[in-house]
Coordinates of C-alpha atoms in Angstrom, one line a residue:
Chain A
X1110 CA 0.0 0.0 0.0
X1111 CA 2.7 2.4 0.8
X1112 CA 4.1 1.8 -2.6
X1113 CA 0.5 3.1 -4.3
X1114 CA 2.0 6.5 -4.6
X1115 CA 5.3 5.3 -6.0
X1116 CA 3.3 3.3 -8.7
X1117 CA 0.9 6.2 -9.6
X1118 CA 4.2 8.8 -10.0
X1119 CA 6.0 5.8 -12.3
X1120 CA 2.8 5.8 -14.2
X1121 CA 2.5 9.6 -14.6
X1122 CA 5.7 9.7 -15.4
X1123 CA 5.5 7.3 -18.1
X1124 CA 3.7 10.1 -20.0
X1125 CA 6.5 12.4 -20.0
X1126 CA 8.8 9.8 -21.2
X1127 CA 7.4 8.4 -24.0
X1128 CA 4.0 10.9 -25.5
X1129 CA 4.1 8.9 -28.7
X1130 CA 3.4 5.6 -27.9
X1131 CA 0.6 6.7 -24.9
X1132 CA -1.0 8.9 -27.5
X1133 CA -1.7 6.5 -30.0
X1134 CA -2.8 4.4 -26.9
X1135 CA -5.0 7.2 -25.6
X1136 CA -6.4 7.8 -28.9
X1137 CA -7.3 4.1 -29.7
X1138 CA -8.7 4.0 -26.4
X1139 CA -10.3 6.9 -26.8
X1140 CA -11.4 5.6 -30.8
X1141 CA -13.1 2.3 -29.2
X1142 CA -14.9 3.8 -26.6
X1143 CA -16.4 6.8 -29.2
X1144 CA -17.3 3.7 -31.5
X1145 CA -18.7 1.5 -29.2
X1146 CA -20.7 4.4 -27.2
X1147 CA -21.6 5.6 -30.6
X1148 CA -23.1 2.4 -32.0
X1149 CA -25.0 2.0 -28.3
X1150 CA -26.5 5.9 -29.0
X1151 CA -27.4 4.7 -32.2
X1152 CA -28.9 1.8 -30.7
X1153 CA -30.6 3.8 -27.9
X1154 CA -32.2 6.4 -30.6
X1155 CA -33.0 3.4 -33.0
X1156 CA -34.5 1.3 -30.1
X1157 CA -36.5 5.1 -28.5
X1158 CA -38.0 5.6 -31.9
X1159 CA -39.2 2.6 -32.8
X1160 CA -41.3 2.4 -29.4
X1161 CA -42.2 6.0 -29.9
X1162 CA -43.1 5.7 -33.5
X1163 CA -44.6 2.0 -33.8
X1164 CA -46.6 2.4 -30.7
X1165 CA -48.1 6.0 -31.1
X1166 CA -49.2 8.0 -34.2
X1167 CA -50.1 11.9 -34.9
X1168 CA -53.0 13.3 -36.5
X1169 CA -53.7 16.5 -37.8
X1170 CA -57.7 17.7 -38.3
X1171 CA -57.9 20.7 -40.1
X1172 CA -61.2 23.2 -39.1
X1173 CA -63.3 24.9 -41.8
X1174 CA -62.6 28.5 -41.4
X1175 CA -66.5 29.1 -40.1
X1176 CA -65.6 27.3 -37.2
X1177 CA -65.7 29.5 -34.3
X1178 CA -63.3 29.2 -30.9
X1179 CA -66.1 27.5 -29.4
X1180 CA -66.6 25.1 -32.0
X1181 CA -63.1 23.5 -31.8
X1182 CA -62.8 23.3 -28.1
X1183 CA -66.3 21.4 -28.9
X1184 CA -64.6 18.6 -31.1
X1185 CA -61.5 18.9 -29.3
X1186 CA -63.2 18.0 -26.7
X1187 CA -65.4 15.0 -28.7
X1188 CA -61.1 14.1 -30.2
X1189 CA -60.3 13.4 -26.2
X1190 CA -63.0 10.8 -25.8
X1191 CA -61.9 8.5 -28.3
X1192 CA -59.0 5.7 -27.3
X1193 CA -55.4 6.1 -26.9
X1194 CA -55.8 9.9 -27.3
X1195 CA -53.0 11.1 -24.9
X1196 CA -52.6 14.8 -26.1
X1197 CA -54.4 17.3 -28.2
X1198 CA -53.1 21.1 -29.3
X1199 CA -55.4 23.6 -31.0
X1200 CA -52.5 25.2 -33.8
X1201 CA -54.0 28.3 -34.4
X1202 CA -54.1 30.4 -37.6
X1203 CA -50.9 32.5 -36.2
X1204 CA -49.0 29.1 -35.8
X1205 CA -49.6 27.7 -38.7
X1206 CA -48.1 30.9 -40.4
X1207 CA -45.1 30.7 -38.0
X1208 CA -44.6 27.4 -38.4
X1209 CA -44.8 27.2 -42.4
X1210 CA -42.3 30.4 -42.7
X1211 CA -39.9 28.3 -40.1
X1212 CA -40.0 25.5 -42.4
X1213 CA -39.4 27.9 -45.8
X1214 CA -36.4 29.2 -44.0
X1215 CA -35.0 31.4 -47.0
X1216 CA -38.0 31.8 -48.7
X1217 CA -40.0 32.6 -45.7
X1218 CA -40.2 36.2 -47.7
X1219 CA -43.0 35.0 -50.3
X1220 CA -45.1 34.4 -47.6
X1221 CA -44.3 37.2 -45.2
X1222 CA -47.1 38.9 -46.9
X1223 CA -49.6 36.6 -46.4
X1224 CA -52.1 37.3 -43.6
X1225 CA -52.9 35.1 -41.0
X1226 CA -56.4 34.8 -42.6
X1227 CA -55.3 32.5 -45.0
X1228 CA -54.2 29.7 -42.8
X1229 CA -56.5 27.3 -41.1
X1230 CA -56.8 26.1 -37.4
X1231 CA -56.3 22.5 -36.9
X1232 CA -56.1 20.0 -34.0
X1233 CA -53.1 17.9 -33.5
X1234 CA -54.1 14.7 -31.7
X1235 CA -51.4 12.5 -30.3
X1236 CA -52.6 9.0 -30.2
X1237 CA -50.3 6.0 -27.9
X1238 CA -51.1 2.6 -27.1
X1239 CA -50.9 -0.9 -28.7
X1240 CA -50.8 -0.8 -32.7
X1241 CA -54.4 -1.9 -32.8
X1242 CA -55.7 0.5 -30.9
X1243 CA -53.9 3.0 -32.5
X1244 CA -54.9 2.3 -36.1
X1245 CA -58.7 1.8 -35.1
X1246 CA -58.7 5.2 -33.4
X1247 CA -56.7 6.6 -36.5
X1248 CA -59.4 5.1 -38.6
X1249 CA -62.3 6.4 -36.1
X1250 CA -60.9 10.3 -36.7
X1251 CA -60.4 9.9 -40.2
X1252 CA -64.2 9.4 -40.5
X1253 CA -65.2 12.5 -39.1
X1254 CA -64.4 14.1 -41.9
X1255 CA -67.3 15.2 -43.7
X1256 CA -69.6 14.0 -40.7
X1257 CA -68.5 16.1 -38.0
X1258 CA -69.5 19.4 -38.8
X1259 CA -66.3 22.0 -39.0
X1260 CA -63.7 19.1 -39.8
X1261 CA -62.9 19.6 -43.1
X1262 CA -59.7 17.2 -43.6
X1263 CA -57.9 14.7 -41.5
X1264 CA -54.1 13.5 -42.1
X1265 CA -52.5 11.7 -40.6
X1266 CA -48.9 9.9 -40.6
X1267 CA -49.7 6.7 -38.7
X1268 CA -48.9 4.4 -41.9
X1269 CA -45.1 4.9 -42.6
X1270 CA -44.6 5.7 -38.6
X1271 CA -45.5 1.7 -38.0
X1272 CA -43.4 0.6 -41.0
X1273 CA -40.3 2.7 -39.7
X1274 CA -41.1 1.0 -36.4
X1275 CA -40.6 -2.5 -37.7
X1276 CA -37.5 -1.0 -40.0
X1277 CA -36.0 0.5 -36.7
X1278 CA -36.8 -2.6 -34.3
X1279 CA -34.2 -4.8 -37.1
X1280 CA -31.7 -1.8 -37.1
X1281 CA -31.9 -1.7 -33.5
X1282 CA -30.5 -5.6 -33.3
X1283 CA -28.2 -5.0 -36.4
X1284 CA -26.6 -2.1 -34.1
X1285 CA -26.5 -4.6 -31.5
X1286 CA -24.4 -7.2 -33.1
X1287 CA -22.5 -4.2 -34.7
X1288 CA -21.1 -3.5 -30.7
X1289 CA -20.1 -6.7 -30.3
X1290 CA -18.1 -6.1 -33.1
X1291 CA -16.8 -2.9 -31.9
X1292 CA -15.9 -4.2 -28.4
X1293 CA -13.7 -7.3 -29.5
X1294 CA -12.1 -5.3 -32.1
X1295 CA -11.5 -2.3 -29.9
X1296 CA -10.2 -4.6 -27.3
X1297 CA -7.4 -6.3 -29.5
X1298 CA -6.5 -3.0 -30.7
X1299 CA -6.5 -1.3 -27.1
X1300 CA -4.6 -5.0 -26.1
X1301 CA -1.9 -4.3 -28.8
X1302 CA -1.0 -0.9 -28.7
X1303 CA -0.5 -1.3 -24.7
X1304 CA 1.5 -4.1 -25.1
X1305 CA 3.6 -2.2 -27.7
X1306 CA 4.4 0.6 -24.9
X1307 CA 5.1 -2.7 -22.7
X1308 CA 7.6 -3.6 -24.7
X1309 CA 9.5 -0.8 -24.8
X1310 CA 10.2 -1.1 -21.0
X1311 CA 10.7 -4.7 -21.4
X1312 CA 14.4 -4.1 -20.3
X1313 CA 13.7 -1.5 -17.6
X1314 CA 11.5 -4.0 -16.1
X1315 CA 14.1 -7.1 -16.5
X1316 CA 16.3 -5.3 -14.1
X1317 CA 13.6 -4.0 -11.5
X1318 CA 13.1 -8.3 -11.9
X1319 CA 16.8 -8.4 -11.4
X1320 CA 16.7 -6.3 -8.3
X1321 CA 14.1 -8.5 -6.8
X1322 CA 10.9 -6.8 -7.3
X1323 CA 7.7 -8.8 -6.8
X1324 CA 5.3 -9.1 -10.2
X1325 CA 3.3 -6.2 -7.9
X1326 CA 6.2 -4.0 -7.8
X1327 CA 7.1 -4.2 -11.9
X1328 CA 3.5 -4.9 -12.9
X1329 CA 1.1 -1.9 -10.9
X1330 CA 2.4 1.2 -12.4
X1331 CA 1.8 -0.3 -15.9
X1332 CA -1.6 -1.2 -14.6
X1333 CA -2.2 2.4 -13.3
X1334 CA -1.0 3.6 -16.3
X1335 CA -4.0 1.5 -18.1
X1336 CA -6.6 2.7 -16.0
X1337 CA -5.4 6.5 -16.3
X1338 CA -5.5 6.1 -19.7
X1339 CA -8.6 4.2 -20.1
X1340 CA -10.4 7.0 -17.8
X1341 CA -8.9 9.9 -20.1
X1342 CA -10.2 7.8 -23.2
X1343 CA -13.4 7.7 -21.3
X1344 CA -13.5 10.9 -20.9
X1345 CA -12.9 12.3 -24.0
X1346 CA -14.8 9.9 -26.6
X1347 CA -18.3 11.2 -23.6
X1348 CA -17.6 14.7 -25.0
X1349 CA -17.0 13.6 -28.0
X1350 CA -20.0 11.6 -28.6
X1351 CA -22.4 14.3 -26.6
X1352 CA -21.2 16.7 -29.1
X1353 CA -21.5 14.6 -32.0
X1354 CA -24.8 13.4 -30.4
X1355 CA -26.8 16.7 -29.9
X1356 CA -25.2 18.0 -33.7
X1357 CA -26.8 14.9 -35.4
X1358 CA -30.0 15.1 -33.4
X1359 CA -29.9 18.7 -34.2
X1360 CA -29.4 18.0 -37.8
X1361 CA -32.4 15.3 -38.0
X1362 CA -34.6 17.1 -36.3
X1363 CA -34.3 19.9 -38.9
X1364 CA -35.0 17.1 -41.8
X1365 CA -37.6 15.3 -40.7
X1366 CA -39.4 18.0 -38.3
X1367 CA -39.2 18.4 -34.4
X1368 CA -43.2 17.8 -34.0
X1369 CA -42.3 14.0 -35.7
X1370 CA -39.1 13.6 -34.1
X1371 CA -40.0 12.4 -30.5
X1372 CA -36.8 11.2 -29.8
X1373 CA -34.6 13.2 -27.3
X1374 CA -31.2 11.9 -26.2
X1375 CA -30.8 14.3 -23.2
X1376 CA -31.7 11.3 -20.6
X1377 CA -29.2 9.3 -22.3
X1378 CA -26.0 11.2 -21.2
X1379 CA -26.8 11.3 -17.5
X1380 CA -24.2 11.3 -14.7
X1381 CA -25.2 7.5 -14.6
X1382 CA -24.1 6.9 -18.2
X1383 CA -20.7 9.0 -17.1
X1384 CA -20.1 6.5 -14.3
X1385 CA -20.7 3.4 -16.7
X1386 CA -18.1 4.4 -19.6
X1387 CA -15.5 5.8 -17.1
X1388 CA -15.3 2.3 -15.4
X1389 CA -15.6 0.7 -18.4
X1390 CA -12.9 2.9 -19.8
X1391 CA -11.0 1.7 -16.7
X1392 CA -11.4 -1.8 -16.6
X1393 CA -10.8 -1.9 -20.3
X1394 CA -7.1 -0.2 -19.9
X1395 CA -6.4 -2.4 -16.6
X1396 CA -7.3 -5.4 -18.3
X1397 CA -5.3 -4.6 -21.6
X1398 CA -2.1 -3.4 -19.1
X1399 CA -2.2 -7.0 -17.6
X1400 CA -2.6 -8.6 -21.0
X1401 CA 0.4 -6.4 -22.3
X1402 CA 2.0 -7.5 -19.0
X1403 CA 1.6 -11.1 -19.5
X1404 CA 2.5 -11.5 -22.9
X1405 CA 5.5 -9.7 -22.8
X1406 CA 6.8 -10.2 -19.1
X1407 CA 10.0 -12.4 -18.9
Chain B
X3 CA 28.3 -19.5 3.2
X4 CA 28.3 -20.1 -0.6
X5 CA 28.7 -23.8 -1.5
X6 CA 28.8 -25.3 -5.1
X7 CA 28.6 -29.0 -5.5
X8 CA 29.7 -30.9 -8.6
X9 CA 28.5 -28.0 -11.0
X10 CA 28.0 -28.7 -14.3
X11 CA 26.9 -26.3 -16.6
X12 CA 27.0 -25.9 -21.1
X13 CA 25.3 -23.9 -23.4
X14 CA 26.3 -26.0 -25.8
X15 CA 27.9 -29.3 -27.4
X16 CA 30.7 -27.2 -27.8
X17 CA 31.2 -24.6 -24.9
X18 CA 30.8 -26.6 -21.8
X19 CA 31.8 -24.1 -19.3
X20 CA 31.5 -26.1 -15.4
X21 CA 32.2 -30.1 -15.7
X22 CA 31.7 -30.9 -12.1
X23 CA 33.4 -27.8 -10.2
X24 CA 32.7 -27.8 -6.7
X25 CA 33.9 -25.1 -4.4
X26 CA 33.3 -22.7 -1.0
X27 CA 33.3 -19.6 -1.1
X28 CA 35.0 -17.8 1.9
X29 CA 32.4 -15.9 3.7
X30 CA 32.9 -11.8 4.5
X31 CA 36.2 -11.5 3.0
X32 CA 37.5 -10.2 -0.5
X33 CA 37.2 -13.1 -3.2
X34 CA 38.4 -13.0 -6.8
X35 CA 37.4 -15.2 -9.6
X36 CA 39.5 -14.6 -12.0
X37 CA 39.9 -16.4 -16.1
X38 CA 40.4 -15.6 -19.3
X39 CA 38.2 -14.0 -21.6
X40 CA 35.0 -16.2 -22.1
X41 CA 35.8 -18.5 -19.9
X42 CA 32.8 -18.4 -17.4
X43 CA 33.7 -15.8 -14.5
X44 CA 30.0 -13.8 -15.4
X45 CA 28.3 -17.2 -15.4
X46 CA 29.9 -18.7 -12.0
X47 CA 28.4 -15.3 -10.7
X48 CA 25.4 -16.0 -12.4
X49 CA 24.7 -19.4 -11.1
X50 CA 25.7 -18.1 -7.4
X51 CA 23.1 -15.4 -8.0
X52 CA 20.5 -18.5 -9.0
X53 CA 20.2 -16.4 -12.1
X54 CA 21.3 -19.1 -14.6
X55 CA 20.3 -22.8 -13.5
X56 CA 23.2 -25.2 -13.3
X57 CA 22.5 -28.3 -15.9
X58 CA 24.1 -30.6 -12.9
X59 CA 24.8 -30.3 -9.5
X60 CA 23.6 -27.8 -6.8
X61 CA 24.5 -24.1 -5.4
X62 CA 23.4 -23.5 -1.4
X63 CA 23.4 -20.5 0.2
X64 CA 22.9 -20.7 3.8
X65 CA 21.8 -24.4 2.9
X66 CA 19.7 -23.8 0.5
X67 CA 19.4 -24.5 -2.9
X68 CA 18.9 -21.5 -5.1
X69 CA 18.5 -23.2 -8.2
X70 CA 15.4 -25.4 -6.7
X71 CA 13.9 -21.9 -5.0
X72 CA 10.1 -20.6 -5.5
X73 CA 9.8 -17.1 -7.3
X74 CA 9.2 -15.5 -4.2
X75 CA 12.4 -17.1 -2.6
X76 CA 14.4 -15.9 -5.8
X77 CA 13.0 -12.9 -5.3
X78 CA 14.4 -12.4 -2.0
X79 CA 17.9 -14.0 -3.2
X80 CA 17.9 -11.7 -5.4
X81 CA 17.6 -8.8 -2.9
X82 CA 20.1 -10.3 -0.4
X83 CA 22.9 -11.4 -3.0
X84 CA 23.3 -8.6 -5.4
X85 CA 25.6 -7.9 -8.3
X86 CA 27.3 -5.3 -10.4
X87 CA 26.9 -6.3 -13.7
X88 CA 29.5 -5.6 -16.7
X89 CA 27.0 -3.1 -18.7
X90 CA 25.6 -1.6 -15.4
X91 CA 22.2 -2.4 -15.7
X92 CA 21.0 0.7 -15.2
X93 CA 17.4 2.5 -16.0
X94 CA 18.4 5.1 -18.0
X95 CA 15.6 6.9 -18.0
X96 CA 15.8 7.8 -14.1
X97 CA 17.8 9.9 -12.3
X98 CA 20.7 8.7 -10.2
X99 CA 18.2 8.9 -7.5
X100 CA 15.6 6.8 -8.4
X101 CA 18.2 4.0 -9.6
X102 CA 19.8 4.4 -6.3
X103 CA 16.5 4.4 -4.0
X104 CA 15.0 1.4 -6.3
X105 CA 16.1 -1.9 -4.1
X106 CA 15.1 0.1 -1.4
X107 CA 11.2 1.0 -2.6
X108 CA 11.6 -3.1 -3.4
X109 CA 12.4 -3.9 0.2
X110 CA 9.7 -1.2 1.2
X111 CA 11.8 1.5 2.6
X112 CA 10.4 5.0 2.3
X113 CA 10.1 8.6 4.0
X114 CA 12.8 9.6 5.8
X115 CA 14.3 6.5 6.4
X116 CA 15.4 6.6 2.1
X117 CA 16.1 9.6 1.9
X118 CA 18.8 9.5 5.0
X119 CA 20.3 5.9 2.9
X120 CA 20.2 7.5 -0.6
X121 CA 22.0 10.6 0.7
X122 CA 24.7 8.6 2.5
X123 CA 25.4 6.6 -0.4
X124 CA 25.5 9.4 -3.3
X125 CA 28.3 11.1 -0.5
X126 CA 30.1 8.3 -0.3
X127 CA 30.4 8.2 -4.3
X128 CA 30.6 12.4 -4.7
X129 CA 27.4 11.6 -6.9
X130 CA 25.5 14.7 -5.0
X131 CA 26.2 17.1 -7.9
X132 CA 24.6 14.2 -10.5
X133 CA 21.1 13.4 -8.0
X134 CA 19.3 14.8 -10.0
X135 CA 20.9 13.8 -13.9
X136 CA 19.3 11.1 -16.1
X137 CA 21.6 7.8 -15.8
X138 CA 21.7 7.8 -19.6
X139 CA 24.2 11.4 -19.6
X140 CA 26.5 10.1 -16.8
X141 CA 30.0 8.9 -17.9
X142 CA 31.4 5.5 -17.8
X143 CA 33.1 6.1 -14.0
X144 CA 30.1 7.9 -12.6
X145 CA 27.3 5.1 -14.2
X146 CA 29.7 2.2 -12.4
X147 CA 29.3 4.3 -9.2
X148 CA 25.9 4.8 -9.4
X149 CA 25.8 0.7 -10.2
X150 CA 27.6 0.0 -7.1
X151 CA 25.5 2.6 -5.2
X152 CA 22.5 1.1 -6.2
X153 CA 23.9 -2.4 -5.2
X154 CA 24.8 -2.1 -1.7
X155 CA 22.2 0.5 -1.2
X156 CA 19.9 -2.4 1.0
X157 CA 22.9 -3.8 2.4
X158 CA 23.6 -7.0 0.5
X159 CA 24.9 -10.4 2.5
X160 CA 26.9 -10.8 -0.7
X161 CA 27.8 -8.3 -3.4
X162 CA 29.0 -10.0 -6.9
X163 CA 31.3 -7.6 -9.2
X164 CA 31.6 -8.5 -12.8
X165 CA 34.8 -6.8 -13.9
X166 CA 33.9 -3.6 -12.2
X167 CA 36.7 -2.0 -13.3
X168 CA 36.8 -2.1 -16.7
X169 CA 36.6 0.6 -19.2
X170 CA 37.3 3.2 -16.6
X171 CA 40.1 5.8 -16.5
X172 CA 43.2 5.1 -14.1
X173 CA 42.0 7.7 -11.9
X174 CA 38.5 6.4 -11.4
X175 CA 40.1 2.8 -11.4
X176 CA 42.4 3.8 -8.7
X177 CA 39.1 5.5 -6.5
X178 CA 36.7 2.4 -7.1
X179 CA 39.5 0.0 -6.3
X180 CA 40.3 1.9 -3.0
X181 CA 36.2 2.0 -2.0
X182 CA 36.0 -1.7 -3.2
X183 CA 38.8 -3.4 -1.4
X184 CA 37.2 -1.6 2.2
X185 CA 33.5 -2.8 1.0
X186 CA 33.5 -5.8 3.0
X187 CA 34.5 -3.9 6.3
X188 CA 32.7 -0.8 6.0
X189 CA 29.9 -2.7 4.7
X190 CA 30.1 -6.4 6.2
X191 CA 30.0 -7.7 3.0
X192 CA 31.3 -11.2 1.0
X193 CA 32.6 -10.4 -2.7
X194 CA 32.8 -11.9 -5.3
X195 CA 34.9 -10.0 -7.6
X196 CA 35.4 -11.4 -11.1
X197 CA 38.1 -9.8 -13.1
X198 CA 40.5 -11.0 -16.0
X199 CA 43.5 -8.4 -14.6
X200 CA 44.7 -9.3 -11.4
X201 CA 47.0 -5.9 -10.8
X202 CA 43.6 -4.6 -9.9
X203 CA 43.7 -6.2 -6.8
X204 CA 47.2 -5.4 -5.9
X205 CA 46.2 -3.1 -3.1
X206 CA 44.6 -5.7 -1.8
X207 CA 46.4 -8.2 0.8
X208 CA 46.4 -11.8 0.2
X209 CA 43.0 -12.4 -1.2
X210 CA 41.3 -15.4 -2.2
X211 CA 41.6 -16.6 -5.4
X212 CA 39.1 -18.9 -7.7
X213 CA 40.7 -19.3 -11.0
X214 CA 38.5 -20.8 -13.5
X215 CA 40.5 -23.1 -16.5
X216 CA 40.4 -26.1 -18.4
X217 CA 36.7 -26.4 -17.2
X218 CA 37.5 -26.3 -13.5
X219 CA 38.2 -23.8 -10.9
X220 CA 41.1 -23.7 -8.5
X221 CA 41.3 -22.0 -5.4
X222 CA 44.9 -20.1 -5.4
X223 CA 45.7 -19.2 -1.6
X224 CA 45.7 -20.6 1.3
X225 CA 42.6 -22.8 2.7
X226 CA 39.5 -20.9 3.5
X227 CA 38.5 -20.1 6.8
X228 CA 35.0 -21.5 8.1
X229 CA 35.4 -20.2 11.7
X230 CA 32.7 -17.5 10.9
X231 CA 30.4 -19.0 8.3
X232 CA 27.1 -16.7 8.9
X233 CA 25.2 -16.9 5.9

């Protein structure tokens, strides 16, 4: 124990003395972990939007324009009563205009004109629950069109949203299988490059051997060394992957529209998560430091 | 007290080095093995040391026998017999410092209690100046110093010396042989000190001699006292 301190200095030190080799062992550690935490975001977004978009749908009912206030709060109210209606927003005229500019970004002028007038109130009506339940009630609000007085046109985006459910429950096990990948890979190449920073002490450790060290006394600073770096690694592919992360959710959400997106990965990078990679980090660079250490100890 | 029995030891067909050499080696006293080039003074040490493995035949220190020890016996050999090796056998990388105060961290000697040792030790060798310099700058004299520093530094039973002496200037011969021929007294120490020139022992009175020929080695003085065998 009173040689812990010792062992961290020889480790730090270690840094000093050779940069090359620990960077390209930082940076494969660093490599594997933004891979394999990468593939499991993937997974986590593939896995969240499939649940959110196989089990729930969104339908838009568009009011005549002599609808009054009264009369939408009426069939919003009627919209609530049917099943697996979880949510309902009135978008009103000024909304829709905002909403249609946001979306024209550049071209937001030919429109700018426009009144308010000229757009027309609508409903959105969230729907959750078990597919069938969701398509009948889908099917229920469709109806109302023409029979309901004041609904005028119901769309709705429940078809594609179950087929890119099913599509996104595959990807989710393809992304699976593509981690395993990722992890043995990573760990040979983690394995080899610590080994190859090993062996350049190989003689420096022969004659700490000769000296009569224990295995303890050679061994631990490499093994500190392998959980410093594997925390650092840890450390660095989290920010790198929460940037990466938030810019490509950012990005999608722009495409395919924030009211469709549904899928958020704030709860994904909590101080929980942090915890998991930094000891996976961890035991990944102990584990590879006593690997290097056997296979290259005399 | 060092005894090899029947020793016989090849790397080989050809160079058989040991064909069954048995001798004792004369315990807290100066004692030279000396031979020509090649002809197995850094192996004798070697096997003594449990560092090479006889083919035949069986080394005991204090009645054991070092080539039948566990890893964690060796380990402690290892830390009670040491030896000045030919190329030094230092860490390059580390200060005189660290190379000196290593075989003490081993033994798990720290604080004060190192510091006072490693102190002590780079006075005796006027290595204060070089503390703090990379072993890898130092010169040939000052790296066989810091060698010999590092190997008494946990006070050894025995201290081996493969041809200290060589390569060095005839002043820094003259210095080391003068600290080397005291080491056993100020020290309480049993060399074994191989060397192919015997002139370097000439300060020395009447030590024991081990010459290794033909295979064999011959003790060259007069019989060796057991009165005080401690080890």
């Amino acid at each position: 124990m009173k040689n812990l301190f010792y062992y961290f200095i020889q480790a730090l030190s270690e840094f000093r003395k050779r940069p090359l080799s620990h960077f390209f062992t930082l940076g494969s550690i660093t490599l594997a972990l933004t891979l394999a935490g990468g593939v499991t975001l993937l997974a986590h977004v593939m896995k969240t939007a499939s649940e959110k978009w196989g089990s729930g749908a969104m339908v838009a009912v568009y009011m005549s324009d002599s609808t009054t206030t009264a009369g939408v709060e009426s069939i919003r109210e009627k919209l609530r009563e049917f099943d697996g209606v979880r949510k309902t927003r009135v978008i009103t005229r000024e909304l829709s205009r905002k909403r249609l500019i946001q979306s024209l970004e550049g071209d937001a002028s030919l429109i700018k004109s426009v009144e308010n007038e000229f757009f027309p109130v609508s409903i959105e009506v969230v729907i959750q629950g078990d597919i069938e339940t969701v398509g009948s009630t889908v099917e229920k609000i469709r109806k109302t069109k023409g029979i309901v007085p004041g609904i005028i046109d119901v769309r709705d985006v429940h078809t594609w949203n179950r087929k890119i459910g099913g599509v996104l429950d595959i990807a989710y096990l393809i992304g699976l299988l593509l981690l395993l990948l990722v992890l043995i890979t990573s760990g040979y190449v983690i394995m080899v490059t610590t080994r190859l920073s090993v062996e350049n002490r190989s003689g420096e450790m022969k004659i700490i051997q000769l000296l009569g060290a224990s295995g303890t006394f050679v061994g631990a600073p490499v093994v500190i060394e392998g959980i410093i770096l594997g925390l650092a690694g840890s450390l660095i592919s989290t920010g790198l992957l929460a940037l990466g992360g938030y810019m490509g959710m950012d990005a999608l959400s722009r495409i395919i529209g924030e009211s469709i997106m549904l899928v958020s990965i704030e709860d994904y990078f909590s101080l929980q998560y942090l915890m998991w990679v930094c000891l996976l980090g961890a035991v990944t660079g102990m584990i590879s430091g006593k690997l290097a250490l056997s296979s290259v100890r005399t | 007290m060092i005894v090899l029995e029947n020793i016989h030891k090849k790397f080989s067909e050809k160079t058989v080095l040991f064909e069954r050499v048995s001798l004792t080696i004369n315990p807290k006293t100066i004692n030279i093995v000396t031979g020509l080039s090649g002809s197995g003074k850094t192996t004798l040490l070697k096997l003594i040391r449990g560092e090479i493995i006889p083919d035949a035949g069986t080394v005991k220190i204090a009645g054991k026998d070092v080539s039948r020890l566990r890893s964690a016996s060796k380990k402690r050999l290892f830390r009670s017999v040491s030896m000045v090796y030919q190329e030094g056998k230092l860490i390059d990388e580390r200060t005189v410092i660290e190379n000196i105060a290593l075989p003490l961290r081993i033994n798990g000697i720290h604080g004060a209690k190192l510091r006072e040792r490693v102190y002590e030790l780079l006075e005796k060798f006027d290595l204060e100046e070089k503390a703090f310099v990379s072993c890898g700058v130092l010169s040939g004299g000052e790296r066989r110093y810091v060698s010999i520093a590092r190997a008494i530094a946990f006070s050894p039973s025995v201290l081996l010396l493969d041809e200290p002496l060589n390569g060095l200037d005839s002043k820094s011969r003259g210095k080391l042989t003068d600290f080397l021929c005291n080491i056993n007294e100020t020290e309480d120490l049993t060399v074994l000190w191989a060397t192919h020139d015997l002139s370097e022992l000439s300060k020395y009175p009447d030590p024991y001699i081990y010459e290794i020929k033909d295979k064999k080695v011959k003790l060259s003085r007069n019989e060796i006292d057991t009165t005080d065998c401690w080890l």
